[in-house]
Short mmCIF file of C-alpha atoms in Angstrom, two decimals:
data_model
loop_
_atom_site.label_atom_id
_atom_site.label_comp_id
_atom_site.label_asym_id
_atom_site.label_seq_id
_atom_site.Cartn_x
_atom_site.Cartn_y
_atom_site.Cartn_z
CA MET A 1 49.64 70.68 82.65
CA THR A 2 53.39 71.13 83.04
CA LEU A 3 56.21 69.35 81.26
CA SER A 4 59.66 69.68 82.86
CA LEU A 5 62.89 68.17 81.52
CA ASP A 6 65.40 70.14 83.57
CA ASN A 7 69.00 68.91 83.24
CA VAL A 8 68.17 65.36 82.15
CA GLY A 9 70.96 65.13 79.58
CA ILE A 10 69.00 65.38 76.32
CA SER A 11 71.43 66.14 73.48
CA ASP A 12 69.50 65.70 70.27
CA THR A 13 66.70 67.17 68.23
CA THR A 14 63.11 66.65 69.33
CA PRO A 15 60.93 64.54 67.02
CA ASN A 16 57.73 65.98 65.59
CA ASP A 17 55.68 63.26 67.29
CA PHE A 18 56.79 64.68 70.62
CA TRP A 19 55.23 68.06 69.88
CA ASN A 20 52.01 66.41 68.58
CA SER A 21 51.50 64.81 72.00
CA CYS A 22 51.78 68.06 74.00
CA SER A 23 48.55 69.81 73.05
CA ASN A 24 47.51 70.32 76.70
CA ILE A 25 50.85 71.69 77.89
CA ARG A 26 50.65 75.07 79.62
CA GLU A 27 54.19 75.28 80.97
CA LEU A 28 57.23 73.89 79.17
CA TYR A 29 60.61 73.58 80.95
CA PHE A 30 63.65 72.41 78.93
CA PRO A 31 66.60 74.17 80.64
CA ASN A 32 70.15 72.87 81.01
CA ASN A 33 70.17 70.29 78.24
CA GLY A 34 71.91 69.92 74.91
CA ILE A 35 68.87 70.16 72.68
CA CYS A 36 69.55 71.51 69.22
CA GLY A 37 67.74 72.06 65.96
CA GLN A 38 64.61 74.00 65.07
CA ILE A 39 61.36 74.30 66.91
CA PRO A 40 58.39 73.59 64.62
CA LYS A 41 57.00 76.79 63.13
CA ASN A 42 53.45 75.60 63.78
CA ILE A 43 54.13 75.06 67.46
CA GLY A 44 51.53 77.69 68.21
CA GLU A 45 48.93 75.31 66.79
CA LEU A 46 50.50 72.27 68.46
CA LEU A 47 50.64 73.97 71.90
CA PRO A 48 47.62 76.31 71.94
CA LYS A 49 47.59 76.56 75.77
CA LEU A 50 51.28 77.35 76.24
CA SER A 51 51.88 80.28 78.61
CA TYR A 52 55.34 79.58 80.06
CA LEU A 53 58.46 78.63 78.10
CA ASP A 54 61.98 77.90 79.40
CA PHE A 55 64.57 76.83 76.82
CA SER A 56 67.53 78.36 78.68
CA SER A 57 71.05 76.89 78.65
CA ASN A 58 70.74 74.56 75.68
CA SER A 59 73.36 74.09 73.00
CA ASP A 60 72.09 75.52 69.73
CA TRP A 61 68.35 76.00 69.76
CA TRP A 62 67.46 79.03 67.71
CA ASN A 63 63.73 79.26 67.91
CA SER A 64 60.85 80.47 65.91
CA LEU A 65 58.91 81.57 68.97
CA PHE A 66 58.45 85.00 67.46
CA TYR A 67 56.72 83.62 64.40
CA TRP A 68 54.31 81.54 66.41
CA ASN A 69 50.77 82.63 66.97
CA VAL A 70 51.12 82.02 70.74
CA LYS A 71 49.15 84.89 72.18
CA ARG A 72 48.92 83.38 75.67
CA ILE A 73 52.62 83.08 76.42
CA GLY A 74 53.67 85.17 79.40
CA ASN A 75 57.23 84.15 80.32
CA SER A 76 60.02 83.14 77.97
CA PHE A 77 63.54 82.14 79.04
CA LEU A 78 65.99 81.72 76.18
CA GLN A 79 69.22 82.85 77.84
CA ASN A 80 72.60 81.09 77.70
CA ASN A 81 72.18 79.53 74.28
CA HIS A 82 73.95 80.10 70.96
CA LEU A 83 71.18 82.13 69.40
CA SER A 84 72.45 84.31 66.58
CA GLY A 85 71.13 86.60 63.87
CA GLU A 86 68.79 89.53 64.35
CA LEU A 87 65.73 89.78 66.51
CA PRO A 88 62.69 88.65 64.49
CA PRO A 89 60.28 91.38 63.36
CA HIS A 90 57.10 89.69 64.57
CA TRP A 91 56.26 90.65 68.17
CA LYS A 92 52.75 91.99 67.81
CA ASN A 93 51.15 88.63 68.62
CA LEU A 94 53.00 88.40 71.93
CA SER A 95 51.03 91.12 73.69
CA SER A 96 50.69 88.92 76.82
CA LEU A 97 54.43 88.51 77.22
CA SER A 98 55.50 89.82 80.63
CA LEU A 99 58.99 88.36 80.96
CA LEU A 100 61.58 87.93 78.21
CA ASP A 101 65.18 86.86 78.84
CA ILE A 102 67.44 86.30 75.80
CA SER A 103 70.66 87.30 77.55
CA ASN A 104 74.08 85.80 76.88
CA ASN A 105 73.60 84.90 73.22
CA SER A 106 74.98 86.26 69.94
CA ILE A 107 72.03 88.30 68.73
CA SER A 108 72.96 91.29 66.58
CA GLY A 109 71.25 94.11 64.70
CA LYS A 110 68.71 96.63 65.96
CA PHE A 111 65.47 96.46 67.91
CA PRO A 112 62.43 95.76 65.69
CA SER A 113 59.74 98.39 65.98
CA SER A 114 57.05 95.77 66.67
CA MET A 115 58.45 95.37 70.19
CA GLN A 116 56.45 98.46 71.10
CA TYR A 117 53.39 96.20 71.30
CA LEU A 118 54.80 94.36 74.31
CA SER A 119 52.50 96.37 76.54
CA SER A 120 52.49 93.72 79.30
CA LEU A 121 56.27 93.46 79.51
CA ARG A 122 57.62 93.76 83.05
CA TRP A 123 61.08 92.26 82.74
CA LEU A 124 63.32 92.53 79.67
CA SER A 125 66.89 91.22 79.54
CA LEU A 126 68.87 91.31 76.31
CA SER A 127 72.28 91.72 77.91
CA GLN A 128 75.50 90.13 76.66
CA ASN A 129 74.61 90.22 72.98
CA HIS A 130 75.72 92.32 69.99
CA LEU A 131 72.74 94.63 69.64
CA GLU A 132 73.51 98.06 68.19
CA GLY A 133 71.91 101.42 67.59
CA GLU A 134 70.28 103.93 69.91
CA LEU A 135 67.91 103.00 72.67
CA PRO A 136 64.57 102.95 70.83
CA SER A 137 62.07 105.49 72.07
CA PHE A 138 59.15 103.08 71.63
CA PHE A 139 60.16 101.40 74.89
CA ARG A 140 58.45 104.33 76.59
CA TYR A 141 55.16 102.58 75.79
CA CYS A 142 56.17 99.60 77.95
CA THR A 143 55.07 101.55 81.00
CA GLY A 144 54.85 98.45 83.20
CA LEU A 145 58.57 97.66 82.93
CA ARG A 146 60.07 96.85 86.31
CA SER A 147 63.49 95.74 85.09
CA LEU A 148 65.42 96.68 81.94
CA ASP A 149 68.79 95.05 81.30
CA LEU A 150 70.55 95.91 78.04
CA GLY A 151 74.10 95.73 79.32
CA GLU A 152 77.09 94.42 77.37
CA ASN A 153 75.91 95.39 73.89
CA LYS A 154 76.91 97.97 71.27
CA LEU A 155 74.28 100.60 71.97
CA PHE A 156 75.16 104.28 71.65
CA GLY A 157 73.66 107.76 71.81
CA ASN A 158 72.38 109.82 74.72
CA LEU A 159 70.37 108.56 77.63
CA SER A 160 66.93 109.97 76.97
CA ALA A 161 64.77 111.79 79.48
CA TRP A 162 61.80 109.55 78.72
CA ILE A 163 63.39 106.71 80.69
CA GLY A 164 62.61 108.55 83.90
CA GLU A 165 59.44 110.21 82.68
CA SER A 166 57.64 107.17 81.21
CA LEU A 167 59.07 104.11 82.99
CA SER A 168 58.07 105.17 86.48
CA SER A 169 57.78 101.56 87.68
CA LEU A 170 61.43 100.71 87.04
CA VAL A 171 63.15 98.93 89.89
CA ARG A 172 66.33 97.98 88.02
CA LEU A 173 68.07 99.72 85.11
CA ARG A 174 71.26 98.14 83.79
CA LEU A 175 72.93 99.68 80.72
CA ARG A 176 76.60 99.01 81.53
CA SER A 177 79.30 98.25 78.93
CA ASN A 178 77.80 100.08 75.97
CA SER A 179 78.79 103.34 74.27
CA PHE A 180 76.28 105.78 75.71
CA GLU A 181 77.49 109.37 75.94
CA GLY A 182 76.33 112.76 77.14
CA SER A 183 75.20 113.58 80.66
CA ILE A 184 73.11 111.57 83.08
CA PRO A 185 69.59 112.99 82.68
CA SER A 186 68.15 114.38 85.87
CA GLN A 187 64.84 112.76 84.93
CA LEU A 188 66.27 109.47 86.18
CA CYS A 189 65.72 110.91 89.65
CA LEU A 190 61.98 110.47 89.05
CA LEU A 191 62.50 106.72 89.42
CA SER A 192 61.87 106.80 93.16
CA GLY A 193 61.60 103.01 93.34
CA LEU A 194 64.92 102.29 91.64
CA GLN A 195 67.10 99.80 93.52
CA ILE A 196 69.78 99.12 90.90
CA LEU A 197 71.23 101.79 88.60
CA ASP A 198 74.19 100.48 86.60
CA LEU A 199 75.58 102.85 83.94
CA ALA A 200 79.20 101.75 84.22
CA ASP A 201 81.65 101.37 81.33
CA ASN A 202 80.20 103.99 79.01
CA TYR A 203 81.27 107.48 77.89
CA LEU A 204 79.01 109.54 80.11
CA SER A 205 80.22 113.01 81.06
CA GLY A 206 79.18 115.95 83.20
CA GLY A 207 78.37 115.82 86.89
CA ILE A 208 76.46 113.40 89.06
CA PRO A 209 72.92 114.76 89.47
CA PRO A 210 72.45 115.63 93.15
CA CYS A 211 68.86 114.41 92.95
CA LEU A 212 70.08 110.80 92.63
CA GLY A 213 69.84 110.82 96.40
CA ASN A 214 66.06 110.52 95.88
CA LEU A 215 66.36 107.01 94.43
CA SER A 216 64.70 104.19 96.30
CA THR A 217 62.68 106.51 98.53
CA LYS A 218 59.45 104.96 97.36
CA THR A 219 57.99 102.40 99.72
CA ARG A 220 58.14 98.98 98.13
CA ASP A 221 54.70 97.42 98.06
CA GLU A 222 55.91 94.02 96.85
CA PHE A 223 59.16 92.07 96.81
CA PHE A 224 58.91 91.49 93.07
CA LEU A 225 60.06 87.90 93.43
CA THR A 226 60.61 86.22 90.09
CA GLU A 227 62.75 83.48 88.67
CA VAL A 228 65.00 85.93 86.85
CA GLU A 229 68.61 86.81 87.50
CA MET A 230 70.91 89.80 87.09
CA LEU A 231 74.65 90.38 87.17
CA VAL A 232 75.87 92.94 89.70
CA VAL A 233 79.51 94.03 89.95
CA MET A 234 80.33 94.38 93.64
CA LYS A 235 83.48 94.14 95.76
CA GLY A 236 85.56 94.00 92.61
CA LYS A 237 83.80 90.87 91.34
CA GLU A 238 80.76 89.98 89.26
CA TYR A 239 77.93 88.29 91.14
CA LEU A 240 74.88 86.64 89.62
CA HIS A 241 71.93 87.37 91.89
CA TYR A 242 68.86 85.22 91.64
CA LEU A 243 66.22 84.78 94.34
CA ASN A 244 67.87 87.37 96.59
CA LEU A 245 67.85 90.03 93.89
CA PHE A 246 65.13 92.02 95.64
CA LEU A 247 67.57 92.67 98.49
CA VAL A 248 70.26 94.23 96.28
CA TYR A 249 70.57 98.04 96.19
CA SER A 250 73.43 99.20 93.99
CA LEU A 251 74.70 102.37 92.27
CA ASP A 252 77.48 101.87 89.72
CA LEU A 253 78.65 104.82 87.60
CA SER A 254 82.25 103.65 87.27
CA ASN A 255 84.55 103.93 84.25
CA ASN A 256 82.98 106.97 82.61
CA ASN A 257 84.07 110.59 82.12
CA LEU A 258 82.12 112.09 85.00
CA SER A 259 83.51 115.21 86.65
CA GLY A 260 82.75 117.63 89.45
CA GLU A 261 82.21 116.87 93.11
CA ILE A 262 80.37 113.92 94.59
CA PRO A 263 77.09 115.47 95.77
CA ASP A 264 76.58 115.16 99.50
CA SER A 265 72.93 114.29 98.85
CA ILE A 266 74.00 110.92 97.45
CA THR A 267 74.65 109.81 101.03
CA SER A 268 70.87 109.68 101.48
CA LEU A 269 70.94 106.27 99.75
CA SER A 270 70.90 104.58 103.14
CA LYS A 271 69.60 101.25 101.80
CA PHE A 272 72.34 100.80 99.23
CA ILE A 273 74.92 98.09 99.83
CA ASN A 274 77.15 98.95 96.87
CA MET A 275 78.42 102.26 95.46
CA ASN A 276 81.08 102.39 92.75
CA LEU A 277 82.16 105.75 91.31
CA SER A 278 85.68 104.70 90.34
CA VAL A 279 87.65 105.60 87.19
CA ASN A 280 86.16 109.04 86.55
CA HIS A 281 87.37 112.62 87.00
CA LEU A 282 85.56 113.41 90.23
CA ASN A 283 87.18 116.00 92.48
CA GLY A 284 86.61 117.68 95.81
CA LYS A 285 86.21 115.89 99.11
CA ILE A 286 84.55 112.65 100.04
CA PRO A 287 81.06 113.62 101.31
CA GLU A 288 81.08 114.36 105.02
CA ASN A 289 77.93 112.32 105.62
CA ILE A 290 79.17 109.12 104.00
CA GLY A 291 78.53 107.37 107.32
CA ASN A 292 74.78 107.81 106.74
CA MET A 293 74.95 104.96 104.20
CA HIS A 294 74.90 102.55 107.11
CA ASP A 295 74.14 99.43 105.00
CA LEU A 296 77.09 99.98 102.66
CA GLU A 297 79.19 96.83 102.12
CA SER A 298 81.29 97.94 99.15
CA LEU A 299 82.63 101.45 98.41
CA ASP A 300 84.93 102.15 95.46
CA LEU A 301 86.04 105.73 94.77
CA SER A 302 89.42 104.82 93.28
CA ARG A 303 91.14 106.50 90.33
CA ASN A 304 89.56 109.92 90.61
CA GLU A 305 90.91 113.32 91.68
CA LEU A 306 89.46 113.42 95.18
CA SER A 307 91.36 115.45 97.77
CA GLY A 308 91.26 116.47 101.39
CA PRO A 309 91.10 114.37 104.58
CA PHE A 310 88.89 111.43 105.37
CA PRO A 311 85.43 112.18 106.73
CA GLU A 312 85.28 111.50 110.46
CA ASN A 313 82.29 109.16 110.19
CA LEU A 314 83.76 106.89 107.50
CA SER A 315 84.59 104.40 110.23
CA ALA A 316 80.89 104.25 111.16
CA LEU A 317 80.17 101.98 108.18
CA ASN A 318 79.83 98.82 110.24
CA PHE A 319 79.10 96.49 107.31
CA LEU A 320 81.87 97.75 105.03
CA SER A 321 83.94 94.78 103.79
CA HIS A 322 85.38 96.22 100.57
CA LEU A 323 86.96 99.67 100.30
CA ASN A 324 89.06 101.13 97.50
CA LEU A 325 90.26 104.75 97.66
CA SER A 326 93.47 104.25 95.71
CA PHE A 327 94.96 106.76 93.26
CA ASN A 328 93.42 109.99 94.45
CA ASN A 329 94.88 113.05 96.18
CA LEU A 330 93.68 112.33 99.70
CA SER A 331 95.77 113.64 102.60
CA GLY A 332 96.20 113.32 106.33
CA GLN A 333 96.05 110.36 108.67
CA VAL A 334 94.15 107.24 107.67
CA PRO A 335 91.33 106.62 110.18
CA TYR A 336 92.13 103.37 111.93
CA GLU A 337 89.27 102.48 114.22
CA LYS A 338 86.11 100.40 114.36
CA GLN A 339 85.34 98.71 111.04
CA LEU A 340 88.33 100.22 109.25
CA GLN A 341 90.68 98.19 111.45
CA THR A 342 89.57 95.07 109.56
CA LEU A 343 90.49 96.65 106.21
CA ASN A 344 94.26 96.62 106.68
CA ASP A 345 95.40 96.13 103.08
CA PRO A 346 97.71 99.05 102.13
CA SER A 347 96.61 98.80 98.47
CA ILE A 348 93.29 100.34 99.51
CA TYR A 349 95.10 103.69 99.83
CA GLU A 350 97.79 103.25 97.18
CA GLY A 351 98.63 106.32 95.10
CA ASN A 352 97.59 108.83 97.76
CA TYR A 353 101.06 110.15 98.56
CA LEU A 354 99.92 112.54 101.28
CA LEU A 355 98.29 109.85 103.40
CA CYS A 356 100.02 108.45 106.47
CA GLY A 357 99.46 106.09 109.36
CA PRO A 358 98.52 102.39 109.52
CA PRO A 359 98.12 100.30 107.48
CA LEU A 360 100.51 102.43 105.40
CA PRO A 361 104.23 102.12 106.25
CA ASN A 362 104.87 105.88 106.53
CA LYS A 363 104.16 107.55 109.86
CA CYS A 364 102.38 110.85 110.12
CA PRO A 365 104.59 113.95 110.74
CA GLY A 366 105.18 114.60 114.43
CA SER A 367 104.06 111.11 115.43
CA GLU A 368 106.69 109.15 117.38
CA THR A 369 104.39 106.39 118.50
CA ASP A 370 102.18 103.94 116.75
CA PRO A 371 99.04 105.90 115.66
CA ARG A 372 97.00 102.85 116.55
CA GLY A 373 97.79 103.75 120.15
CA SER A 374 98.71 101.84 123.25
CA PRO A 375 96.16 100.53 125.77
CA GLY A 376 94.15 103.41 127.14
CA GLU A 377 94.96 105.84 124.32
CA GLY A 378 91.99 107.69 122.92
CA ASN A 379 89.97 107.48 126.12
CA GLY A 380 89.27 111.13 126.70
CA GLU A 381 90.23 112.47 130.12
CA ASP A 382 92.72 109.66 130.90
CA ASP A 383 94.72 110.55 127.81
CA ARG A 384 94.71 114.23 128.63
CA ASP A 385 95.86 113.56 132.23
CA ARG A 386 98.67 111.29 131.06
CA LYS A 387 99.77 113.76 128.43
CA GLY A 388 99.87 116.58 131.01
CA ILE A 389 102.12 114.60 133.34
CA LEU A 390 104.54 113.55 130.62
CA ASP A 391 104.77 117.09 129.30
CA SER A 392 105.83 118.34 132.81
CA PRO A 393 108.74 116.26 134.30
CA ILE A 394 108.99 118.45 137.44
CA SER A 395 105.37 117.75 138.34
CA PHE A 396 105.96 114.06 137.77
CA TYR A 397 108.92 113.85 140.20
CA ILE A 398 107.19 115.96 142.84
CA SER A 399 104.16 113.64 142.70
CA LEU A 400 106.47 110.61 142.95
CA ALA A 401 108.27 111.98 146.01
CA ILE A 402 105.04 112.86 147.81
CA GLY A 403 103.66 109.40 147.09
CA PHE A 404 106.78 107.71 148.49
CA ILE A 405 106.84 109.79 151.65
CA VAL A 406 103.17 109.27 152.41
CA GLY A 407 103.32 105.53 151.69
CA PHE A 408 106.56 104.78 153.53
CA TRP A 409 106.03 106.87 156.63
CA GLY A 410 102.38 106.05 156.79
CA VAL A 411 103.36 102.43 157.59
CA CYS A 412 106.87 102.53 159.07
CA GLY A 413 106.29 105.71 161.07
CA THR A 414 103.28 104.16 162.80
CA LEU A 415 105.30 101.05 163.77
CA ILE A 416 108.07 103.21 165.26
CA VAL A 417 105.74 105.39 167.35
CA LYS A 418 103.24 102.71 168.60
CA THR A 419 104.97 99.85 170.50
CA SER A 420 101.85 97.65 170.61
CA TRP A 421 101.47 97.77 166.81
CA ARG A 422 105.17 96.98 166.38
CA LEU A 423 104.99 93.88 168.66
CA ALA A 424 101.85 92.64 166.94
CA TYR A 425 103.51 93.12 163.55
CA PHE A 426 106.59 90.98 164.47
CA ARG A 427 104.42 88.34 166.17
CA SER A 428 102.52 87.93 162.93
CA PHE A 429 105.80 87.20 161.18
CA ASP A 430 106.64 84.53 163.79
CA HIS A 431 103.25 82.86 163.29
CA MET A 432 103.68 83.00 159.54
CA LYS A 433 107.16 81.41 159.83
CA ASP A 434 105.74 78.54 161.93
CA LYS A 435 102.90 77.95 159.45
CA ILE A 436 105.34 77.84 156.51
CA TYR A 437 107.57 75.33 158.40
CA VAL A 438 104.61 73.06 159.21
CA PHE A 439 103.42 73.20 155.60
CA ILE A 440 106.85 72.21 154.28
CA MET A 441 107.39 69.31 156.69
CA VAL A 442 103.85 67.93 156.81
CA LYS A 443 102.57 68.55 153.27
CA LEU A 444 105.29 69.36 150.77
CA VAL A 445 108.10 66.92 151.81
CA PRO A 446 105.89 63.77 151.87
CA PHE A 447 104.41 64.80 148.53
CA LEU A 448 107.87 65.14 146.92
CA ARG A 449 109.00 61.79 148.38
CA ARG A 450 105.92 60.05 146.96
CA ILE A 451 106.62 61.45 143.48
CA LYS A 452 110.25 60.30 143.73
CA LEU A 453 109.22 56.73 144.66
CA GLU A 454 106.65 56.58 141.80
CA ARG A 455 109.33 57.53 139.29
CA ARG A 456 111.56 54.68 140.51
#
């Protein structure tokens, strides 16, 4: 039996008699209301069959779910409330819990050790809270985790190798906006099914592991459709993905202290639609094979120390709708063809003082014409032929003279030599003159008179 009160405008506490009448409830939906107050501590006895709980987006409903003896509960949604205080210590009785979302609340303190008993947990989201401390190592026992979102908290310490070694089923790992430091462990590359890796806004240092190009190489055997959601920063904005989350492939390492070159192997992430490596200390060139990321929609490499020219195949990114390469040391002419022609905002390239060509106002050295080219420019042999003629004025005038002589004397010379052709030529003019006269007198003059009379 299911009880659903989704967005019905309840804005009060729930009476005890209500809970006494729900003994057969298996699924309880109370999202998007204004319910406040306490949930009865003996609700585990009142709702012995409860397996699904959704109290999301209510006003002030701090719950005692964790003190209940509700061993059957599998999914719990408590996000977007005003829950405060520390996480309760009693989690051992919730061994059947597979999905827990307490994001966007005001929970503080550290992780209780009893959370290690959540052996069935597949999705955990505690983002946008005030949790602190290091990432507890007991999460390695939650080997079935598919998604771990602890972003926007006050966590610190190093990223441990056990994340990649023990959580081999991870599809999404989001730890952005914390205070993690140290290098990115290469063990993360063991997560061959990872679709979202978001480590942005931390204090990570060192280089980008080249083996990150191995992410998402594992064949997905299921879409992992759930009713959960996740925030993904893309195209300079924050998007909340819900039912389409299984389609999102994203790598975000922005706003850290990463250094070294961008490994060329990272371009093997051909399924990824978003890559953000901005605000670091990355140097060297943009990978030559960046065009291999053919599904890429958003690329942000701004505010680094990248140098050199643009890769030739950058314009092959047919789905690219957001590009930011500003404030680097890139040089040469901006590629202006194919998809890049639609990205004509000069701020994309701002701060690269050695760049030239459209959409930038400064022309490239030695270029007297618009680099975008006139009709026919860039067409291979035609361009080379035209360039050869213009570079040799003598050849041009000789060709012009020959063309005039052949054309003029080929027609006029024949008429002078052959009398029959000359007579036929002038007769045709006489016939044409007669036809024009007949047309004017018979067709055009009556037509003009009729228009004049209609206007009167």
